[in-house]
Coordinates of C-alpha atoms in Angstrom, one line a residue:
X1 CA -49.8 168.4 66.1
X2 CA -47.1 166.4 67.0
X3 CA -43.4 165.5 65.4
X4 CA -41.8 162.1 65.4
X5 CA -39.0 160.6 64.8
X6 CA -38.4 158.1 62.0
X7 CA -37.6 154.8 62.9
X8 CA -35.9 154.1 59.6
X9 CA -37.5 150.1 60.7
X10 CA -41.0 151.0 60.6
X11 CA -43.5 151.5 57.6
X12 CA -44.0 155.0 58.1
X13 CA -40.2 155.4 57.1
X14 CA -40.5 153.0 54.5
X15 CA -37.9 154.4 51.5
X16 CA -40.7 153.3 49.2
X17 CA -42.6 157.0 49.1
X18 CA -46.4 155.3 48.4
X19 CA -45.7 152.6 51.5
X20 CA -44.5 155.4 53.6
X21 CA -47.1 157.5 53.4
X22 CA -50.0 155.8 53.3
X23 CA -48.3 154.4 56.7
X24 CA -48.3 157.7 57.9
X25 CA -52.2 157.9 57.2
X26 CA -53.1 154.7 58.6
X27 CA -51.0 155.7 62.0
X28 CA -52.7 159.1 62.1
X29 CA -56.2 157.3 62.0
X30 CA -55.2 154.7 64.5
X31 CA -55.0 157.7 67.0
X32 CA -57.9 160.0 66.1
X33 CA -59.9 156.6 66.4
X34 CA -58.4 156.3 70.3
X35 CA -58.9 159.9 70.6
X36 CA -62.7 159.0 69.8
X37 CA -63.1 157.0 72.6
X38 CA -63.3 159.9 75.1
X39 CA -66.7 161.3 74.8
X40 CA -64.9 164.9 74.6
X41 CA -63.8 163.7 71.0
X42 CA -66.2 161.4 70.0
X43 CA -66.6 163.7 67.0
X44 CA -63.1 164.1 65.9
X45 CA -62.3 163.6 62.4
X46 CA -60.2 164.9 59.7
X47 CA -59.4 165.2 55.8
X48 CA -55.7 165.1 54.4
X49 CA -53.2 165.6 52.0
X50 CA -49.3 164.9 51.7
X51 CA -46.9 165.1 49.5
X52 CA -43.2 163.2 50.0
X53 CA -40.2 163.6 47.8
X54 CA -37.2 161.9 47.2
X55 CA -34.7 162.7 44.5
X56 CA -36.8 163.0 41.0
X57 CA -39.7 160.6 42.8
X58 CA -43.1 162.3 44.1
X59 CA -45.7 160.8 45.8
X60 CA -49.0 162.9 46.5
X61 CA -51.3 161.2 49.0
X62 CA -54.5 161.8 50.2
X63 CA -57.9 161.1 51.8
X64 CA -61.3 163.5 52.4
X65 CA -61.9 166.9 50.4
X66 CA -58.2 168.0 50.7
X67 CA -56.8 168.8 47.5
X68 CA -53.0 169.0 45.7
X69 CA -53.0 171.1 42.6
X70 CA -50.1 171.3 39.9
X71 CA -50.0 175.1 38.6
X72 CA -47.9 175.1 35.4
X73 CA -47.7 178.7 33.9
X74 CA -51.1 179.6 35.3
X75 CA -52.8 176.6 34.3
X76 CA -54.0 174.2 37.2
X77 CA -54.3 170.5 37.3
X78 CA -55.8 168.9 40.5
X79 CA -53.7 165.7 41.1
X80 CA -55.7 164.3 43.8
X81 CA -59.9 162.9 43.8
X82 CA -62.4 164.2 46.6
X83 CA -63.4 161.5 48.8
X84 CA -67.1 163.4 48.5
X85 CA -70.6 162.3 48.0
X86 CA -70.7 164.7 44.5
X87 CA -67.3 163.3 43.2
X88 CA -69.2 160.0 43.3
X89 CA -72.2 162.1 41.5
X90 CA -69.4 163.0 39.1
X91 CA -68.0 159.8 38.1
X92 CA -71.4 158.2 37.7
X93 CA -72.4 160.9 35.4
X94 CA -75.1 162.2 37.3
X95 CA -73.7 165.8 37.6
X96 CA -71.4 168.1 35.7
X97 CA -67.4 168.8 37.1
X98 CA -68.1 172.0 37.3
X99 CA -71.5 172.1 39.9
X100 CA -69.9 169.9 42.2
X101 CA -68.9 172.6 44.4
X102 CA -72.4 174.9 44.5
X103 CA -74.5 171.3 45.1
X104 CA -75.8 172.0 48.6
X105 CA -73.8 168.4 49.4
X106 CA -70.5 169.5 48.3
X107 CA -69.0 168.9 51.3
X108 CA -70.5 165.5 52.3
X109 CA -67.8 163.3 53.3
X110 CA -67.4 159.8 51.9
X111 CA -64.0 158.9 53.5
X112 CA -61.9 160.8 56.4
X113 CA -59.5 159.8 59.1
X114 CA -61.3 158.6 62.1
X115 CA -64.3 157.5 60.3
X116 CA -63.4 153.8 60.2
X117 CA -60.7 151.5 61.1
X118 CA -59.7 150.8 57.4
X119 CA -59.7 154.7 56.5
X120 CA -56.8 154.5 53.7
X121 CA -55.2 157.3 51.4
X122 CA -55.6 158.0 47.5
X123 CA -52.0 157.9 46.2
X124 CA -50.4 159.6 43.1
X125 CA -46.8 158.8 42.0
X126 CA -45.1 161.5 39.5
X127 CA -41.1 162.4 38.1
X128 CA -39.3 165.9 38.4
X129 CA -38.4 166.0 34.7
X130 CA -36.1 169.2 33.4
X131 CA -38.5 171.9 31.8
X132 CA -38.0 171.6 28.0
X133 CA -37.3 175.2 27.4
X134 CA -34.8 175.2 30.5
X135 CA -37.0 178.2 32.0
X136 CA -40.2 176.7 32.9
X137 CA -41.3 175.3 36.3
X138 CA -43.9 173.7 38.4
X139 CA -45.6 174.6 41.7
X140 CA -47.5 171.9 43.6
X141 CA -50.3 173.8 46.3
X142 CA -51.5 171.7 48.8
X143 CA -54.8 173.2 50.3
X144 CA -58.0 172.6 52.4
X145 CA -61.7 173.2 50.8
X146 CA -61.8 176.5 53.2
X147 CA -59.4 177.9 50.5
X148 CA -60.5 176.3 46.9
X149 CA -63.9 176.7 47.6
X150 CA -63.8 180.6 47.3
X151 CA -60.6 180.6 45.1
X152 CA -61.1 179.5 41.6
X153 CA -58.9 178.0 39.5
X154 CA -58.0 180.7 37.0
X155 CA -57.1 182.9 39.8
X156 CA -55.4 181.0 42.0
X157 CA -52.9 179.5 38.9
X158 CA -52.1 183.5 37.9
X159 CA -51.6 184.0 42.0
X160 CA -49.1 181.2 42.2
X161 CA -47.7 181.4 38.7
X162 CA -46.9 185.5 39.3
X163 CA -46.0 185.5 43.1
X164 CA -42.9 183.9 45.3
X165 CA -44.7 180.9 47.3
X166 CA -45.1 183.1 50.6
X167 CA -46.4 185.8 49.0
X168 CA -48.7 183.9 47.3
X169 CA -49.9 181.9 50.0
X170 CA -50.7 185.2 51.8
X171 CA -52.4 186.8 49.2
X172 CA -54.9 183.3 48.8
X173 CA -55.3 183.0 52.6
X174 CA -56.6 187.1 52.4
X175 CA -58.5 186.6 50.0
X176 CA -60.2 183.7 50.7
X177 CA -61.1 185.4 54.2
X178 CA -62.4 188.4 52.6
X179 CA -65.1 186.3 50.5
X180 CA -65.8 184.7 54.1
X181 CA -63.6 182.5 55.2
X182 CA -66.4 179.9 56.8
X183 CA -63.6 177.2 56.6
X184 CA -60.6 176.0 57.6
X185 CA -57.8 178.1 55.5
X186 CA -54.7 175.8 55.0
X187 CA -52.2 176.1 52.3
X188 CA -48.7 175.4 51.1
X189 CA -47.2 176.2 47.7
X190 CA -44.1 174.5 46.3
X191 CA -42.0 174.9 43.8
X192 CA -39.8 173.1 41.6
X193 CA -37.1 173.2 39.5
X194 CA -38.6 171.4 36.7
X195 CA -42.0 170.2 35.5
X196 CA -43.6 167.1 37.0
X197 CA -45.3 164.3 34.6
X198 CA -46.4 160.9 35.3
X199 CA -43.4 159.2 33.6
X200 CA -40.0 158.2 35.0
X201 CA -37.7 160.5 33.0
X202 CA -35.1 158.9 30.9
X203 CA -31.6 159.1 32.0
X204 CA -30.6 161.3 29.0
X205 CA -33.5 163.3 29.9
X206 CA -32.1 163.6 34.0
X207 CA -28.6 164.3 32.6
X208 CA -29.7 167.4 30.3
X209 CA -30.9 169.0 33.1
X210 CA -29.6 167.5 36.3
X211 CA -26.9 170.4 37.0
X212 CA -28.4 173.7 37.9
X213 CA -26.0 176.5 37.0
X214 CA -24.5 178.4 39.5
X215 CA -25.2 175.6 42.6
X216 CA -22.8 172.5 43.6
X217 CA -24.8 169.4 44.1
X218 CA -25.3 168.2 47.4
X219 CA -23.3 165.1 48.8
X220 CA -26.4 162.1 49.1
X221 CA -29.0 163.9 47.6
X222 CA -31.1 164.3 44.6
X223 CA -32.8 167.1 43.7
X224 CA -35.1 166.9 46.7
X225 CA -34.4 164.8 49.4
X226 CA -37.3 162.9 52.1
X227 CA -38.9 166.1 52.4
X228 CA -42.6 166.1 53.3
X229 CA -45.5 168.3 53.7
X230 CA -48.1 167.0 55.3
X231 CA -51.6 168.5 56.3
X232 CA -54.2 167.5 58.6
X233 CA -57.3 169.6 58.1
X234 CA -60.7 170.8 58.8
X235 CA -62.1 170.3 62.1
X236 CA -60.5 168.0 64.9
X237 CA -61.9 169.5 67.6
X238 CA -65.4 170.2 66.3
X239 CA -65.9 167.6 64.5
X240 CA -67.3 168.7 60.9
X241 CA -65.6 166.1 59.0
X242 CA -66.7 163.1 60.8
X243 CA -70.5 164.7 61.0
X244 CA -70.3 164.8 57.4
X245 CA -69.3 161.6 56.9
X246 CA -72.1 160.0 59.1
X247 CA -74.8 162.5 57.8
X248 CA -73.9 161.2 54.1
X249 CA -74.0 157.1 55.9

């Protein structure tokens, strides 16, 4: 992988979270899709998932069967929609949530980066909002299918809920290895210091719980600060992703 540089001018460093990361997506496709050229990559391809911050502002992005989960005291919520051929036997009614991932296409690709010029990303925007008991918290996991599709949720919201994020993420990777590991592995947890919902918390909200005890703010920052995780999964090299996504075409 490689590490640029913002150029606080271009799109990808847009301020506006959802602009600048679905910038970022749309650059990292421009290149795979140059990469393809060369007949030793003419099968590179990949699945995604981001998340940006900035103050009390969230964005989750994504594209492909890469997945962000919120884990509230155990319980798990995935924020983000496969770009699968079951999802869309899902939403048509054709087949239960819950068999999506033992259909023998679960992991058809209907979208990826370097499948197609106009390959663009799912995007989610959510608020940090102070935990209304002042104790509880959030965690976000960002993950590939290597890892969710032998982890399920029960387990994995008790593993992040009970565990510090590296030990956590050490303890999924094992045991997602153990139970075969015939995928790509990639993880990471994060935690916050609040709960995230899908509404812009009021200011009286903010100022209740702004101030963590025992911490002095920092000077030009919020509670988090342009700070991005960003994952490109499953496969360059080989291929898989973009095989998928033509075997499903």
């Amino acid at each position: 992988y490689e590490i640029y540089q913002c150029d606080w001018s271009s799109d990808v460093c847009s301020s506006d979270l959802v602009d600048a990361l679905e910038a970022a997506f749309r650059e990292a496709n421009r290149v795979i899709l140059l990469r393809r050229k060369n007949p030793e990559f003419s099968g590179m391809g990949t699945t995604a998932v981001a998340a940006r911050f900035d103050g009390r502002e969230v964005v989750v992005s994504s594209v492909g069967d890469s997945r962000a989960y919120l884990v509230r005291e155990g319980v798990v919520q995935q924020l983000t929609v496969d770009d699968t051929y079951v999802q869309s036997l899902v939403d048509e009614g054709k087949l239960m949530a819950e068999d999506a991932l033992s259909h023998p296409d679960a992991h058809v690709l209907t979208r990826c980066l370097g499948s197609e010029p106009s390959a663009s990303a799912r995007s989610e925007r959510l608020w940090l909002w102070p935990s209304d008991d002042g104790v509880a918290s959030d965690s976000m996991v960002l993950c590939t299918d290597g890892l969710y599709s032998l982890i399920p949720d029960a387990e994995l919201g008790e593993i992040v809920s009970d565990l510090p994020p590296r030990e956590a993420c050490e303890r999924l990777v094992s045991l997602a290895r153990e139970r075969g590991g015939y995928d790509n592995i990639t993880l990471s947890i994060i935690p916050f210091p609040g709960v995230l919902r899908p509404a812009q918390p009021t200011p009286i909200a903010v100022n209740q719980g702004a101030v963590p005890s025992n911490r002095p703010a920092r000077r030009g920052t919020g509670v988090l600060r342009h700070f991005m995780f960003l994952l490109l999964m499953a496969g360059l090299a080989a291929g898989a992703t973009v095989a998928g996504f033509l075997a499903f075409k």
